[in-house]
Short mmCIF file of C-alpha atoms in Angstrom, two decimals:
data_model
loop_
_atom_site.label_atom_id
_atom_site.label_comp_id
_atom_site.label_asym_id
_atom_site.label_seq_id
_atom_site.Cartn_x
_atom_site.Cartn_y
_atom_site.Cartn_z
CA UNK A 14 -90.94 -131.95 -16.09
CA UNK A 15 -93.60 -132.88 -18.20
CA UNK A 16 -97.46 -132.22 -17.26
CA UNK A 17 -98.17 -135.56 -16.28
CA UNK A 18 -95.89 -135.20 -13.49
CA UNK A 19 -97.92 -131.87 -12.02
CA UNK A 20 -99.72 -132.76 -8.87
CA UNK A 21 -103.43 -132.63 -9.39
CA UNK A 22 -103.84 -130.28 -7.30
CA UNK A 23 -101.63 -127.54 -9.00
CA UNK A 24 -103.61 -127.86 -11.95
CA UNK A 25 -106.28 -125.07 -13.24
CA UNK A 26 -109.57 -126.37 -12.39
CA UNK A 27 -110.45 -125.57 -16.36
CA UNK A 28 -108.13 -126.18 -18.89
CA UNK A 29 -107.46 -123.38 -21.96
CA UNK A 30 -108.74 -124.86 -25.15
CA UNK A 31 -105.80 -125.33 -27.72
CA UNK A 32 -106.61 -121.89 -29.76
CA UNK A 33 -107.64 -122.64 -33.84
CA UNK A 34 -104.11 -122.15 -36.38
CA UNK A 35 -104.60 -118.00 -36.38
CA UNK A 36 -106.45 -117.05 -33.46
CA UNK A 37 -106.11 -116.45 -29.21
CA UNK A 38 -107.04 -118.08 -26.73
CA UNK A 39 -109.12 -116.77 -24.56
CA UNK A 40 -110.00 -118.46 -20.85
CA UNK A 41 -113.01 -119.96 -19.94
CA UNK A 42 -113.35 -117.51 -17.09
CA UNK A 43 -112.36 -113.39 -16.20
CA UNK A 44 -109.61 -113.70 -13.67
CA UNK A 45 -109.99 -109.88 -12.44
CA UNK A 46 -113.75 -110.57 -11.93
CA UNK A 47 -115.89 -107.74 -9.27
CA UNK A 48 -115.66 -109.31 -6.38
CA UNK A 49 -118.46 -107.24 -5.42
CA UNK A 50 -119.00 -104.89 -2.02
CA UNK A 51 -118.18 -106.16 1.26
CA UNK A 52 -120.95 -107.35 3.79
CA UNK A 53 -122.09 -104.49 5.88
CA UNK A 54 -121.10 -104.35 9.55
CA UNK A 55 -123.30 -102.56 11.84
CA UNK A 56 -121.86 -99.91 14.27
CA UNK A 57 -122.87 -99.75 17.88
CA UNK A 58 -125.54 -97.26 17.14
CA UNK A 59 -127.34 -99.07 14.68
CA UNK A 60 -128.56 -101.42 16.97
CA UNK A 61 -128.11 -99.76 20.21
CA UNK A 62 -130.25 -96.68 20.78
CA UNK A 63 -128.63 -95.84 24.09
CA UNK A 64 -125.12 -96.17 21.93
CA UNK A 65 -126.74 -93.84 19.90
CA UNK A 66 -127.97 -91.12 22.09
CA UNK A 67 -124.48 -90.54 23.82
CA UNK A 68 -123.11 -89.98 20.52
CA UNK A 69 -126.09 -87.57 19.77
CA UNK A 70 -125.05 -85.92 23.17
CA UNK A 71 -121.50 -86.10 22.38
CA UNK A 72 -122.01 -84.23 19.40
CA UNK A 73 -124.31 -81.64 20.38
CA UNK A 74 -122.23 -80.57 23.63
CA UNK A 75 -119.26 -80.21 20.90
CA UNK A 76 -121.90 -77.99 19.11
CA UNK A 77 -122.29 -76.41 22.40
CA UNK A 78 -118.69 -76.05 23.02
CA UNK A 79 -118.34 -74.17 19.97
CA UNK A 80 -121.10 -71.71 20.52
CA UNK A 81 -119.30 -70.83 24.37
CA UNK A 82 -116.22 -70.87 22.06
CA UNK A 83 -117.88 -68.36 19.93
CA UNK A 84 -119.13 -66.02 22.54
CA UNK A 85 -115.37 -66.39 24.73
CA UNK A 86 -113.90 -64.81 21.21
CA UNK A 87 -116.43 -61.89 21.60
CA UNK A 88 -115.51 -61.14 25.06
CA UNK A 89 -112.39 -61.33 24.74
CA UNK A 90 -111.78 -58.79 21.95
CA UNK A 91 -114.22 -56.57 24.12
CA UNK A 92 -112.15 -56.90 26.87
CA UNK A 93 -108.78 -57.71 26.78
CA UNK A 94 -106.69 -54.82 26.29
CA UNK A 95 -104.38 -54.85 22.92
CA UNK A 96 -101.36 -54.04 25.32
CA UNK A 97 -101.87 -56.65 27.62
CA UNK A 98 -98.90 -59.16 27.14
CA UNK A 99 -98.52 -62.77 29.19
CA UNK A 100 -96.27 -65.87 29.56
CA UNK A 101 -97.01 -68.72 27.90
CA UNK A 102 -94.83 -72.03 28.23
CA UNK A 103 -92.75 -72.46 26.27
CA UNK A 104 -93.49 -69.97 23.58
CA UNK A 105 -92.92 -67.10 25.93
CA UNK A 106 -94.36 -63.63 26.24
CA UNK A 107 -97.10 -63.10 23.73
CA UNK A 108 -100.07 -60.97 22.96
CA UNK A 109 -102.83 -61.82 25.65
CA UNK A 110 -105.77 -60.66 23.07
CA UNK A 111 -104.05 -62.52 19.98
CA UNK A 112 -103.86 -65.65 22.23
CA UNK A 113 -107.02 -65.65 23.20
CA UNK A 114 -108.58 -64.61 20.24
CA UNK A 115 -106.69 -67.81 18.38
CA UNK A 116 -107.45 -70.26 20.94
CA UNK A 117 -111.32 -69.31 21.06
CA UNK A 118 -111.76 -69.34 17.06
CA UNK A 119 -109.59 -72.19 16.73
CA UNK A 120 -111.66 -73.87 19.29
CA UNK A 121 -114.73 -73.21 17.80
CA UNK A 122 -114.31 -73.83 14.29
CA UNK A 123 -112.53 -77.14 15.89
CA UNK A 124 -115.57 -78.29 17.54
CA UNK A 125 -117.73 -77.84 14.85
CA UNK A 126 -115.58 -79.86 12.59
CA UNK A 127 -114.83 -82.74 14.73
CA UNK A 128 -118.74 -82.31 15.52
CA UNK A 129 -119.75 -82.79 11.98
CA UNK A 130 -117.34 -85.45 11.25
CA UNK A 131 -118.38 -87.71 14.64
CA UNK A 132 -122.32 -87.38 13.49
CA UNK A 133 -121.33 -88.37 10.23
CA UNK A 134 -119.50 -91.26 11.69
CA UNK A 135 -121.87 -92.41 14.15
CA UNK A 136 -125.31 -91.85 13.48
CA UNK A 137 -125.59 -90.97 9.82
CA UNK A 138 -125.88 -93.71 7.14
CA UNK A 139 -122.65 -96.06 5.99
CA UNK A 140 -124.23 -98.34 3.90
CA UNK A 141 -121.47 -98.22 0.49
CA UNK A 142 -124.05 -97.38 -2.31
CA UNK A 143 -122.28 -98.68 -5.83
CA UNK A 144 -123.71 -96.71 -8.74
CA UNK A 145 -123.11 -97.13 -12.75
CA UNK A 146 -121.72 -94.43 -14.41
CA UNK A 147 -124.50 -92.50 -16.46
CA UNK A 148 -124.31 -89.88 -18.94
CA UNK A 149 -124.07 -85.85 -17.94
CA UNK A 150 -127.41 -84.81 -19.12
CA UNK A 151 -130.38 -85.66 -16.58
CA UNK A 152 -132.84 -87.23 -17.92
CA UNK A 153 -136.11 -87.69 -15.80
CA UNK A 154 -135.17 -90.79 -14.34
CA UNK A 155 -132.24 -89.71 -13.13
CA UNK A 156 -133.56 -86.22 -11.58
CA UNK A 157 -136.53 -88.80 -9.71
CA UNK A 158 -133.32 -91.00 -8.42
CA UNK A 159 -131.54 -87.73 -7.29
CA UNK A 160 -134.74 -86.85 -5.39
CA UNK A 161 -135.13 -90.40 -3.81
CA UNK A 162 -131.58 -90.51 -2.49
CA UNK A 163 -131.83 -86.86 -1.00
CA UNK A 164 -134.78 -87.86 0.55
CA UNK A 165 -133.23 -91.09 1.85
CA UNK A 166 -129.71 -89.43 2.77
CA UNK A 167 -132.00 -86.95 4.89
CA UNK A 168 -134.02 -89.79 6.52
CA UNK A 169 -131.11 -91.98 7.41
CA UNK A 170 -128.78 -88.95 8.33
CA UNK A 171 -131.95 -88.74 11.21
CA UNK A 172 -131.72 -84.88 10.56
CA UNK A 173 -135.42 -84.74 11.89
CA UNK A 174 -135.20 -86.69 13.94
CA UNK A 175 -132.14 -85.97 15.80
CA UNK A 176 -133.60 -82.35 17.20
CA UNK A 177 -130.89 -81.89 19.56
CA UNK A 178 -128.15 -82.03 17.12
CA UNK A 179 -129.54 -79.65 15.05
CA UNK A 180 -130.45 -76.76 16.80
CA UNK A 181 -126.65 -76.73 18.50
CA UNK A 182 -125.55 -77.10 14.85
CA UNK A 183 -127.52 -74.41 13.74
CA UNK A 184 -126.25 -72.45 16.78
CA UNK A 185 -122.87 -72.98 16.25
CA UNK A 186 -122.85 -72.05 12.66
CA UNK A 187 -125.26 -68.95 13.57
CA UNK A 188 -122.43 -67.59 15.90
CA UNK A 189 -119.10 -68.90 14.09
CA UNK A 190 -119.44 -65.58 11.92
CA UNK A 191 -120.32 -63.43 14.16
CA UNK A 192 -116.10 -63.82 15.03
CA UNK A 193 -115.70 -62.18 11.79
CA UNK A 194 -118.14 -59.50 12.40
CA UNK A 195 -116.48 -58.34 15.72
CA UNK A 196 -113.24 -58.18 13.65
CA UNK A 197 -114.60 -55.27 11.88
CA UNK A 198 -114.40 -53.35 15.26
CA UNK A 199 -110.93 -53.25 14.29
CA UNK A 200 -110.59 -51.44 11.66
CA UNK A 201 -110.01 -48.15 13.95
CA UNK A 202 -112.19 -46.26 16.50
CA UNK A 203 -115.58 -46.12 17.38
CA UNK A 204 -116.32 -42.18 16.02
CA UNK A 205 -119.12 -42.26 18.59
CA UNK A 206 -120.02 -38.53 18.77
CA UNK A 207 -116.10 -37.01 18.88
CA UNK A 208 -116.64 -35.36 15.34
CA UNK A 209 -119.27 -33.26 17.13
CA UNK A 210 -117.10 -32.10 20.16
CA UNK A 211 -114.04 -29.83 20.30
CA UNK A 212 -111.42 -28.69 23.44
CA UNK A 213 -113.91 -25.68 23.62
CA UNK A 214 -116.15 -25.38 26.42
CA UNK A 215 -117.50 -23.04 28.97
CA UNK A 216 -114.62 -20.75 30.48
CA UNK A 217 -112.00 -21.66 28.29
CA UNK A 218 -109.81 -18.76 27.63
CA UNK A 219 -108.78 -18.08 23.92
CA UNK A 220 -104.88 -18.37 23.73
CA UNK A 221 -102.96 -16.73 20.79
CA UNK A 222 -101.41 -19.67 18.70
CA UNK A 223 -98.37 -17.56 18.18
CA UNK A 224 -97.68 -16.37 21.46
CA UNK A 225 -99.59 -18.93 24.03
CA UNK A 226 -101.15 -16.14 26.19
CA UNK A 227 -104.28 -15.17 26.67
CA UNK A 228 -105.97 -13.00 24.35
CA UNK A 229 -107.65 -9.64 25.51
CA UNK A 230 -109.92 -7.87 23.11
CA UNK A 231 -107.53 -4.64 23.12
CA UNK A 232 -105.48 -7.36 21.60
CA UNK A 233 -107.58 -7.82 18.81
CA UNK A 234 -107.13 -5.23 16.16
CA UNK A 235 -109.70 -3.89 13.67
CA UNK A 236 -108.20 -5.25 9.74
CA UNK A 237 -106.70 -7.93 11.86
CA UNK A 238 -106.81 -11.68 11.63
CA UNK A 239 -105.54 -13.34 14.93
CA UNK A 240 -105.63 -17.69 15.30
CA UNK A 241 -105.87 -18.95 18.31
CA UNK A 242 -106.48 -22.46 20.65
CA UNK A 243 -108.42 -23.27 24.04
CA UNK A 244 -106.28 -23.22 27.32
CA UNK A 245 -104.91 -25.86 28.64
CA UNK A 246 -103.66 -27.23 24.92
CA UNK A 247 -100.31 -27.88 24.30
CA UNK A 248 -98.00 -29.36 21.04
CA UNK A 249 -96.39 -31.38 23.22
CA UNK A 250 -99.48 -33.11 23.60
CA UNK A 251 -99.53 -37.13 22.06
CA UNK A 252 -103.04 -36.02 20.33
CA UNK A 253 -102.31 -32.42 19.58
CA UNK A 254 -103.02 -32.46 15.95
CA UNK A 255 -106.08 -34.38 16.33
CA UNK A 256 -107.45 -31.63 18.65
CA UNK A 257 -106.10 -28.74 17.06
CA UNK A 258 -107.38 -30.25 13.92
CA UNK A 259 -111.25 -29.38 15.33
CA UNK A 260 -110.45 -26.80 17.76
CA UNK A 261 -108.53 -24.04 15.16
CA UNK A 262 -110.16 -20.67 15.90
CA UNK A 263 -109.15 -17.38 13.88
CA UNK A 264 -110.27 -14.00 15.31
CA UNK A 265 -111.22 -10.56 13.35
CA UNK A 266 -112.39 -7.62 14.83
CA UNK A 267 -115.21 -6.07 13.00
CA UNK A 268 -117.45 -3.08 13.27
CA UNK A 269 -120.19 -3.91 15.10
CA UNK A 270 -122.28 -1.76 12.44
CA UNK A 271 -121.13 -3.88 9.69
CA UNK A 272 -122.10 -7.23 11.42
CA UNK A 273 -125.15 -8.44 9.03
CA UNK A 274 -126.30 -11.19 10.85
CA UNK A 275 -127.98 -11.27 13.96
CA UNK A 276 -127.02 -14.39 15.66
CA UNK A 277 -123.23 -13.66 14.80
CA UNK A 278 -123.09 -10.18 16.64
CA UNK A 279 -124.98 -11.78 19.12
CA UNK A 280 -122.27 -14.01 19.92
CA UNK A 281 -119.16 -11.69 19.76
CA UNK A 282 -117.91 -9.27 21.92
CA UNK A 283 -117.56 -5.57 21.17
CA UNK A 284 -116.63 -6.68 17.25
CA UNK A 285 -114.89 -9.66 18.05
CA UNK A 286 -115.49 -12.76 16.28
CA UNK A 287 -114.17 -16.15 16.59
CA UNK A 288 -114.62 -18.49 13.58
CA UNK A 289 -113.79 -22.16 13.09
CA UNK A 290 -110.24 -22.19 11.22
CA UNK A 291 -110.93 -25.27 9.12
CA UNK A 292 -112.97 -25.15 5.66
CA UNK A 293 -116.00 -27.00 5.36
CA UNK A 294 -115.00 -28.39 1.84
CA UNK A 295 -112.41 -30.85 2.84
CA UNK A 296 -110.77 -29.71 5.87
CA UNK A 297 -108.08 -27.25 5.20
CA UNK A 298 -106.99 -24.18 7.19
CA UNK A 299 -108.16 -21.03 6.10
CA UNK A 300 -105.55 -18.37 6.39
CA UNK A 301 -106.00 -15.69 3.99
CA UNK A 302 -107.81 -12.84 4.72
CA UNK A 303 -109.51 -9.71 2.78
CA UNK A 304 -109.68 -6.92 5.75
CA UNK A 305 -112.12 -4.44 3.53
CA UNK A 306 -114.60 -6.83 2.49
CA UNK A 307 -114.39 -9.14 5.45
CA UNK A 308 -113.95 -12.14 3.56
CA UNK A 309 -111.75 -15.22 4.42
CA UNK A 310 -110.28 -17.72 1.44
CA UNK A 311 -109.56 -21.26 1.83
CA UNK A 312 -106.26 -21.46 -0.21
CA UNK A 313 -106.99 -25.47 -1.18
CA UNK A 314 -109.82 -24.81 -3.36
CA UNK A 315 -110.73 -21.13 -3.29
CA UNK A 316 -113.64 -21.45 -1.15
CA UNK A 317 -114.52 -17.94 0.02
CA UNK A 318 -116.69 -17.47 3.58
CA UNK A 319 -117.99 -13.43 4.21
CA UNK A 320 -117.39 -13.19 8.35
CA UNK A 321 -119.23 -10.32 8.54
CA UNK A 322 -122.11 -12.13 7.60
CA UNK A 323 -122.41 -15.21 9.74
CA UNK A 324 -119.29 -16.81 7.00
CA UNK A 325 -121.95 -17.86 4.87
CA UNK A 326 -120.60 -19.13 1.83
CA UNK A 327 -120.43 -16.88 -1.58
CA UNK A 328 -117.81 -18.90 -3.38
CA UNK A 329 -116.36 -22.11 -4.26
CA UNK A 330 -117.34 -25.80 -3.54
CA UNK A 331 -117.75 -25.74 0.28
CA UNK A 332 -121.32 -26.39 1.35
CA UNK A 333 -122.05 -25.03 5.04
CA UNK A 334 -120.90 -21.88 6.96
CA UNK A 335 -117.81 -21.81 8.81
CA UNK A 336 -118.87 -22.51 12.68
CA UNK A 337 -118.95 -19.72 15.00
CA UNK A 338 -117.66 -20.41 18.63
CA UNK A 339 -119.54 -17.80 21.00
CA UNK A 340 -117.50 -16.33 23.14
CA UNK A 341 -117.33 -13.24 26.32
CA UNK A 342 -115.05 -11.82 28.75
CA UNK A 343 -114.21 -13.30 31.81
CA UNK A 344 -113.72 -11.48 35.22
CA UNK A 345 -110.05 -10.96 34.40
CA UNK A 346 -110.65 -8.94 30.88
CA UNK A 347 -109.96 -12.29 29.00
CA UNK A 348 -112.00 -13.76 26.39
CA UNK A 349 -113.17 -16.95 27.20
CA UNK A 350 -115.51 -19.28 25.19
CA UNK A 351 -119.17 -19.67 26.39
CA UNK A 352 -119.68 -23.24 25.51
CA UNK A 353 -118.52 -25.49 22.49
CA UNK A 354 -119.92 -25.08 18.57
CA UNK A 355 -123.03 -26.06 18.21
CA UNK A 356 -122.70 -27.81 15.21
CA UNK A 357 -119.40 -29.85 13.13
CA UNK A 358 -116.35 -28.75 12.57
CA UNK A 359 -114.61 -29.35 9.15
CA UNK A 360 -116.56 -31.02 5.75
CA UNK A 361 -120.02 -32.22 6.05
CA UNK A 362 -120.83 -35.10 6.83
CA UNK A 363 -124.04 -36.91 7.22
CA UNK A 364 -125.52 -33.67 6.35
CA UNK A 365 -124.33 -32.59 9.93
CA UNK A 366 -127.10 -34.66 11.01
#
């Protein structure tokens, strides 16, 4: 088919020029040309302020959703026991605090995404911006540009203006981490004021560790080193060792002559004394006992405590006095403790403050 048969129509509108003997042809025009942006459409809110003010209330109650979110995730790790199972369809029986605690965050971080993203959708700026490519280094030009667009990126994303979707955004990212803060409560017990309390109180008898009956001071021997708990103690107990552990006693009979201090042969009966069994160094049980100098050693670290005067310490790294329980004698010829110690048992801490 030759070309004078081609419709008109099918014909380029400009014909290629027959290219000189040794060179190409090149057309008269670029046939992947820009075709340049799109005309901008304006959204509902652009030119409807009522259209604009329930999406401004949309997004702030979703800011407001996350904050109730935020403070249902708090009271429900305060609450909810970590026992506490329930039935949910169809997963089945789960954790009642893990469920809750996922479905609060999760709701929470939810709403301030889908918050973020509907602002940005609705009321912030959408006008397509195209911009040449420039080198890396900022020149001053470009640093004033960067300026202007901020400022115009903060003036059309109506950040001022817009009051009510910014203080629930600022509340819902204020209280967001304050999920992760309550998680720290996890990482084990409150100490509260426990270190400072023992099984000893007023009226407790002083039962023999060995035996489990009540001491007497006839049973206490001069020379002798005796260890003993509070009544009412048992191993059998689910937080024995953590009691024990504080509440360790040992008992020596001394002369009252040779009792130096004051305040110790205050608090002991007829010679006896009744010392905290665990080191103030780092907590182990002293057991070793010199019976003509009165002295008790700690066999971790050689720390060495003189009982006859108030177990002050004259060697080794252990930086406070063994405690001294006071005790008496009850009606029945038992000894009993008169109160608690009056100050922590075990290593330092805080500077027993």
């Amino acid at each position: 088919m030759s070309s004078q048969e081609i419709p008109e129509e099918n014909l380029p509108s400009k014909q290629v020029t027959e290219p000189e003997h040794g060179s190409v042809a090149v057309a008269d025009e670029n046939p992947f040309a820009d075709p340049g942006l799109p005309p901008h459409q304006h959204r509902i809110q652009d030119i409807d302020e009522r259209a604009a003010k329930r999406s401004e209330r949309a997004i702030a109650f979703m800011f407001t959703l996350s904050m109730l979110a935020t403070v249902g995730f708090i009271a429900s790790f305060v609450t909810i026991p970590a026992d506490k199972s329930i039935y949910v369809w169809p997963i089945g029986h789960i954790s009642g605090l893990n469920f809750a605690l996922g479905l609060t965050l999760g709701l929470a971080l939810f709403c301030i995404g889908a918050g973020a993203v509907h602002w940005a959708r609705t009321l912030m700026s959408d006008v397509e911006v195209a911009d040449e490519r420039h080198p890396i280094e900022a020149e001053p030009e470009v640093k004033a540009k960067v300026m202007a667009d901020f400022k115009a990126g903060a003036e059309e994303s109506q950040f001022g203006r817009r009051k009510l979707i910014r203080n629930t955004m600022f509340g819902a990212l204020a209280l967001v981490p304050l999920s992760g803060v309550v998680l720290l409560r996890d990482l084990g017990p409150l100490p509260e004021d426990k270190l400072r309390h023992t099984k000893w109180a007023k009226g407790k008898k002083l039962v023999n560790m060995n035996t489990h009956e009540p001491l007497r001071p006839s049973d206490v021997q001069v020379g002798s080193l005796t260890f003993a708990m509070p009544e009412g103690m048992s191993e059998h107990d689910h937080d024995f060792q953590t009691q024990i552990a504080k509440a360790a006693l040992m008992i020596v009979r001394i002369q009252p002559e040779n009792i130096k201090d004051k305040r110790e042969l205050e608090w002991s009966h007829e010679g006896v004394v009744a010392y905290s069994k665990i080191c103030t160094h780092v907590g182990c049980p002293i057991s070793l006992y010199e019976q003509q100098t009165h002295h008790v050693l700690c066999p971790c670290h050689q720390s060495t405590f003189d009982l006859s005067d108030g177990a002050r310490v004259i060697f080794g790294p252990a930086g406070h006095a063994l405690p001294q329980l006071r005790i008496g004698v009850n009606e029945e010829g038992y000894l009993e403790a008169l109160g608690d110690f009056e100050e922590p048992v075990g290593p330092a801490f805080f500077e027993r403050g």
